Amino acid sequence: MTLIASFIGVDSKFPKPKPASIYIVSDSRISWGDNANFDYGRKVFGCKNSPDIFGYCGDVLFPSIVLNQIVEIADQGLLFETHWTCQQKFQAIVDKLIQIFKKYPAEVENITANSLQIIYASRDENQNFFCHKIEWQKNTNKWTGSEIKFQDHSDKLFVLGSGRTEFLEKFKAYAESENQKTSRAVFHCFTDTLSNIKDKYCGGAPQLVGLYRINNAKFFGIINDNKRYLHGIQVDDLLNLNNVEWRNELFEVCDGITMKRKNNAQRQPNPLLH
């Protein structure tokens, strides 16, 4: 199920436009058919020691277990060589997924959903960004991978999950708004879609991970309905709320204590809602 999207932020101030950031944003709902749902499922991941981030949709159990393991072995230097290209890291991830999946108990009825999709984004040593989709389909029992090419402006990349159709329909208006071709337009569309979504299999707070030109995975706290969330879990009454960077539904940088836009932070109004 799920609604998950990747998007790129392009800096137009360079001699020519150049990507400056990449993000993966997801909802937090896990559903068991029409019987029950759980709005605190983590769906985005990232490495502390390398510029690699992930998100998933479709099947829940396998990726929620294995992506944690892949991140950990990567952070311990047991999956990538430091000089590897993004394509080499992508292939190592696919190989590891296939290796582990072969041990998965296929004899357990309905242990996997009909499909599994993983978004993988990375950055190389020359500050070039990449975004891949890794996919498994039950009807073929095959793994495939694809890379998306970037536009010369900020834009959505992969949009996946049962909420995809609603997002893409709403994005038509955002693509024509005064915020067109900006990363905030994609995030505005995502939070707007999730807040008003008809698909009952999507819900919970947004969760966000990203990469900039320097450093490794950056996890963002999200202020949603006047509450604080990290990885889909509500967090409150702590002394260290500003240990993470907080964003609201407008993609504005906020103070973790007051939950208000920081005084020196750029306003990011949504022209379609305000």
Short mmCIF file of C-alpha atoms in Angstrom, two decimals:
data_model
loop_
_atom_site.label_atom_id
_atom_site.label_comp_id
_atom_site.label_asym_id
_atom_site.label_seq_id
_atom_site.Cartn_x
_atom_site.Cartn_y
_atom_site.Cartn_z
CA MET A 1 0.00 0.00 0.00
CA THR A 2 1.63 3.26 1.06
CA LEU A 3 2.35 6.59 -0.58
CA ILE A 4 6.05 7.19 -1.12
CA ALA A 5 7.92 9.60 -3.36
CA SER A 6 11.45 10.68 -4.12
CA PHE A 7 12.24 14.17 -5.33
CA ILE A 8 15.24 16.25 -6.31
CA GLY A 9 16.19 19.80 -5.37
CA VAL A 10 18.09 21.59 -8.14
CA ASP A 11 20.20 24.69 -7.53
CA SER A 12 19.72 27.08 -10.45
CA LYS A 13 22.48 29.43 -9.22
CA PHE A 14 25.30 27.31 -10.64
CA PRO A 15 26.70 28.18 -14.08
CA LYS A 16 24.19 25.56 -15.12
CA PRO A 17 21.46 23.93 -12.98
CA LYS A 18 22.85 21.23 -10.70
CA PRO A 19 21.10 18.95 -8.19
CA ALA A 20 21.79 20.02 -4.61
CA SER A 21 19.59 17.63 -2.62
CA ILE A 22 17.50 14.52 -2.92
CA TYR A 23 14.74 13.27 -0.62
CA ILE A 24 12.48 10.31 0.05
CA VAL A 25 9.16 11.03 1.77
CA SER A 26 6.59 8.48 2.87
CA ASP A 27 3.43 7.99 4.86
CA SER A 28 3.53 5.83 8.01
CA ARG A 29 0.56 3.47 7.67
CA ILE A 30 0.85 -0.30 7.58
CA SER A 31 -2.38 -2.15 6.80
CA TRP A 32 -3.60 -5.71 7.14
CA GLY A 33 -6.21 -5.76 4.40
CA ASP A 34 -9.43 -4.13 5.51
CA ASN A 35 -9.10 -5.45 9.04
CA ALA A 36 -6.60 -3.18 10.76
CA ASN A 37 -3.92 -0.55 10.28
CA PHE A 38 -0.96 0.80 12.22
CA ASP A 39 0.14 4.41 11.68
CA TYR A 40 3.66 4.15 13.14
CA GLY A 41 5.52 2.01 10.62
CA ARG A 42 8.97 3.20 9.60
CA LYS A 43 9.40 3.33 5.83
CA VAL A 44 12.50 5.47 5.21
CA PHE A 45 16.09 4.59 6.13
CA GLY A 46 19.57 6.01 5.68
CA CYS A 47 23.24 5.31 6.31
CA LYS A 48 25.23 7.27 8.87
CA ASN A 49 28.59 6.57 7.25
CA SER A 50 27.79 6.90 3.55
CA PRO A 51 25.42 9.01 1.42
CA ASP A 52 22.75 6.36 0.85
CA ILE A 53 19.01 6.50 1.62
CA PHE A 54 16.11 4.09 1.13
CA GLY A 55 12.34 3.81 1.25
CA TYR A 56 9.92 1.00 0.45
CA CYS A 57 6.34 0.17 -0.42
CA GLY A 58 4.31 -2.93 -1.24
CA ASP A 59 5.34 -5.81 0.99
CA VAL A 60 6.12 -4.70 4.55
CA LEU A 61 7.70 -7.52 6.54
CA PHE A 62 10.69 -8.33 4.32
CA PRO A 63 11.94 -4.77 3.61
CA SER A 64 11.31 -3.52 7.14
CA ILE A 65 13.60 -6.27 8.43
CA VAL A 66 16.21 -6.33 5.69
CA LEU A 67 16.69 -2.60 5.05
CA ASN A 68 17.66 -2.16 8.70
CA GLN A 69 20.25 -4.92 8.23
CA ILE A 70 21.56 -3.49 4.96
CA VAL A 71 22.01 -0.06 6.53
CA GLU A 72 23.85 -1.56 9.50
CA ILE A 73 26.27 -3.68 7.49
CA ALA A 74 26.91 -0.73 5.16
CA ASP A 75 27.66 1.50 8.14
CA GLN A 76 30.10 -1.09 9.45
CA GLY A 77 31.96 -1.09 6.14
CA LEU A 78 30.83 -4.61 5.25
CA LEU A 79 28.78 -3.89 2.12
CA PHE A 80 30.51 -1.12 0.13
CA GLU A 81 34.09 -0.24 -0.66
CA THR A 82 34.78 3.44 0.03
CA HIS A 83 35.76 4.12 -3.61
CA TRP A 84 32.72 2.46 -5.16
CA THR A 85 30.46 4.29 -7.58
CA CYS A 86 26.73 4.64 -6.93
CA GLN A 87 26.11 2.00 -9.60
CA GLN A 88 28.41 -0.44 -7.82
CA LYS A 89 26.67 0.22 -4.50
CA PHE A 90 23.28 -0.23 -6.16
CA GLN A 91 24.36 -3.61 -7.52
CA ALA A 92 25.69 -4.68 -4.10
CA ILE A 93 22.32 -3.82 -2.55
CA VAL A 94 20.40 -5.76 -5.20
CA ASP A 95 22.70 -8.76 -4.79
CA LYS A 96 22.26 -8.72 -1.02
CA LEU A 97 18.48 -8.44 -1.29
CA ILE A 98 18.37 -11.42 -3.65
CA GLN A 99 20.72 -13.43 -1.43
CA ILE A 100 18.58 -12.85 1.66
CA PHE A 101 15.27 -13.31 -0.17
CA LYS A 102 16.31 -16.79 -1.30
CA LYS A 103 16.26 -17.79 2.39
CA TYR A 104 12.82 -16.29 2.97
CA PRO A 105 10.22 -18.95 3.91
CA ALA A 106 8.18 -19.17 0.71
CA GLU A 107 6.26 -22.11 2.17
CA VAL A 108 4.44 -19.70 4.51
CA GLU A 109 1.23 -18.80 2.71
CA ASN A 110 0.88 -15.12 1.79
CA ILE A 111 4.07 -14.18 3.64
CA THR A 112 4.77 -11.61 0.92
CA ALA A 113 2.50 -9.16 -0.86
CA ASN A 114 2.21 -9.26 -4.64
CA SER A 115 5.05 -6.80 -5.09
CA LEU A 116 7.87 -5.03 -3.31
CA GLN A 117 9.44 -1.75 -4.40
CA ILE A 118 12.46 -0.02 -2.88
CA ILE A 119 13.67 3.47 -3.71
CA TYR A 120 17.42 3.90 -3.36
CA ALA A 121 19.11 7.30 -3.65
CA SER A 122 22.80 8.06 -3.40
CA ARG A 123 25.52 10.63 -4.14
CA ASP A 124 28.99 10.11 -5.55
CA GLU A 125 32.29 11.79 -4.66
CA ASN A 126 31.70 14.45 -7.35
CA GLN A 127 28.40 15.51 -5.76
CA ASN A 128 26.33 13.82 -8.45
CA PHE A 129 23.05 12.30 -7.26
CA PHE A 130 21.40 9.09 -8.40
CA CYS A 131 17.99 7.53 -7.77
CA HIS A 132 17.08 3.90 -8.47
CA LYS A 133 14.02 1.73 -8.04
CA ILE A 134 14.43 -1.92 -7.06
CA GLU A 135 11.36 -4.09 -7.65
CA TRP A 136 10.24 -7.66 -7.05
CA GLN A 137 7.03 -9.14 -8.48
CA LYS A 138 5.43 -12.27 -7.11
CA ASN A 139 4.02 -13.39 -10.48
CA THR A 140 7.51 -13.55 -12.01
CA ASN A 141 9.57 -14.00 -8.82
CA LYS A 142 12.17 -11.73 -10.42
CA TRP A 143 14.06 -8.66 -9.20
CA THR A 144 14.52 -5.70 -11.53
CA GLY A 145 16.16 -2.30 -11.21
CA SER A 146 15.80 1.02 -12.98
CA GLU A 147 17.37 4.47 -12.73
CA ILE A 148 15.49 7.72 -13.25
CA LYS A 149 17.11 10.61 -15.09
CA PHE A 150 16.80 14.07 -13.58
CA GLN A 151 15.33 17.18 -15.16
CA ASP A 152 17.24 20.48 -15.05
CA HIS A 153 14.87 21.69 -12.33
CA SER A 154 13.54 20.46 -9.00
CA ASP A 155 10.95 17.77 -9.56
CA LYS A 156 9.33 14.57 -8.37
CA LEU A 157 11.17 11.37 -9.24
CA PHE A 158 9.63 8.00 -8.36
CA VAL A 159 6.09 8.07 -6.94
CA LEU A 160 4.93 4.66 -5.73
CA GLY A 161 2.23 2.93 -3.73
CA SER A 162 -1.53 2.75 -3.65
CA GLY A 163 -1.73 6.53 -3.10
CA ARG A 164 0.22 7.26 -6.30
CA THR A 165 -2.81 8.06 -8.46
CA GLU A 166 -4.18 10.63 -6.01
CA PHE A 167 -0.77 12.27 -5.69
CA LEU A 168 -0.21 12.51 -9.44
CA GLU A 169 -3.67 13.95 -10.02
CA LYS A 170 -3.10 16.62 -7.39
CA PHE A 171 0.42 17.30 -8.68
CA LYS A 172 -1.00 18.59 -11.97
CA ALA A 173 -2.11 21.74 -10.14
CA TYR A 174 1.18 22.07 -8.24
CA ALA A 175 3.15 21.73 -11.48
CA GLU A 176 1.31 24.80 -12.79
CA SER A 177 1.41 26.85 -9.58
CA GLU A 178 3.78 29.71 -8.77
CA ASN A 179 5.90 27.15 -6.87
CA GLN A 180 6.32 24.98 -9.95
CA LYS A 181 9.68 23.30 -10.47
CA THR A 182 10.64 23.56 -6.78
CA SER A 183 11.25 20.85 -4.21
CA ARG A 184 8.74 22.49 -1.87
CA ALA A 185 6.02 22.05 -4.50
CA VAL A 186 6.57 18.29 -4.38
CA PHE A 187 6.52 18.25 -0.58
CA HIS A 188 3.44 20.51 -0.49
CA CYS A 189 1.68 18.13 -2.86
CA PHE A 190 2.68 15.14 -0.74
CA THR A 191 1.43 16.58 2.56
CA ASP A 192 -1.72 17.92 0.89
CA THR A 193 -2.42 14.52 -0.67
CA LEU A 194 -1.79 12.62 2.56
CA SER A 195 -3.99 14.99 4.59
CA ASN A 196 -6.91 14.54 2.20
CA ILE A 197 -6.31 11.07 0.84
CA LYS A 198 -9.22 8.79 0.03
CA ASP A 199 -7.10 5.64 -0.08
CA LYS A 200 -7.66 4.07 3.34
CA TYR A 201 -4.35 2.22 3.09
CA CYS A 202 -2.36 5.47 3.35
CA GLY A 203 -2.13 7.55 6.49
CA GLY A 204 -0.18 8.56 9.56
CA ALA A 205 2.42 11.32 9.65
CA PRO A 206 4.87 11.98 6.82
CA GLN A 207 8.45 10.81 7.32
CA LEU A 208 11.41 12.27 5.47
CA VAL A 209 15.06 11.45 4.80
CA GLY A 210 17.42 13.33 2.49
CA LEU A 211 20.91 13.91 1.16
CA TYR A 212 22.68 17.20 0.53
CA ARG A 213 25.93 17.83 -1.38
CA ILE A 214 27.91 17.01 1.76
CA ASN A 215 27.51 14.60 4.68
CA ASN A 216 25.42 11.46 4.82
CA ALA A 217 21.75 10.62 5.39
CA LYS A 218 19.80 13.39 7.10
CA PHE A 219 16.64 12.48 8.98
CA PHE A 220 14.03 15.19 9.46
CA GLY A 221 11.52 15.53 12.24
CA ILE A 222 8.05 16.37 10.92
CA ILE A 223 5.54 18.67 12.58
CA ASN A 224 2.12 17.34 11.64
CA ASP A 225 -1.22 18.43 13.14
CA ASN A 226 0.69 20.36 15.80
CA LYS A 227 2.56 17.24 16.94
CA ARG A 228 6.17 16.14 16.44
CA TYR A 229 7.08 12.95 14.60
CA LEU A 230 10.29 11.19 13.65
CA HIS A 231 10.15 8.08 11.43
CA GLY A 232 6.38 8.15 11.94
CA ILE A 233 6.56 7.99 15.74
CA GLN A 234 5.29 10.86 17.89
CA VAL A 235 8.00 12.38 20.08
CA ASP A 236 7.34 14.86 22.89
CA ASP A 237 8.44 15.97 26.35
CA LEU A 238 12.14 15.59 25.65
CA LEU A 239 15.03 17.95 26.37
CA ASN A 240 16.81 17.45 23.06
CA LEU A 241 14.11 18.29 20.56
CA ASN A 242 16.44 20.42 18.44
CA ASN A 243 18.94 17.60 17.92
CA VAL A 244 17.17 17.02 14.60
CA GLU A 245 16.02 19.45 11.94
CA TRP A 246 12.26 19.94 11.94
CA ARG A 247 10.03 20.66 8.95
CA ASN A 248 6.34 21.44 8.85
CA GLU A 249 3.79 20.61 6.15
CA LEU A 250 5.07 23.59 4.14
CA PHE A 251 8.68 22.30 4.19
CA GLU A 252 9.66 25.24 6.40
CA VAL A 253 12.51 24.84 8.90
CA CYS A 254 10.97 24.93 12.38
CA ASP A 255 12.02 25.09 16.00
CA GLY A 256 11.53 21.72 17.67
CA ILE A 257 10.35 23.26 20.92
CA THR A 258 7.90 25.91 19.71
CA MET A 259 6.97 24.00 16.52
CA LYS A 260 6.95 27.37 14.75
CA ARG A 261 8.96 28.42 11.72
CA LYS A 262 12.38 29.62 12.82
CA ASN A 263 12.82 33.39 12.68
CA ASN A 264 15.59 33.19 10.10
CA ALA A 265 13.99 30.42 8.04
CA GLN A 266 12.59 31.05 4.60
CA ARG A 267 8.83 31.10 4.27
CA GLN A 268 7.49 28.38 1.98
CA PRO A 269 3.80 29.26 1.45
CA ASN A 270 1.55 26.85 -0.40
CA PRO A 271 -0.32 29.04 -2.92
CA LEU A 272 -2.96 26.36 -3.44
CA LEU A 273 -3.97 26.25 0.22
CA HIS A 274 -3.20 29.68 1.72
#
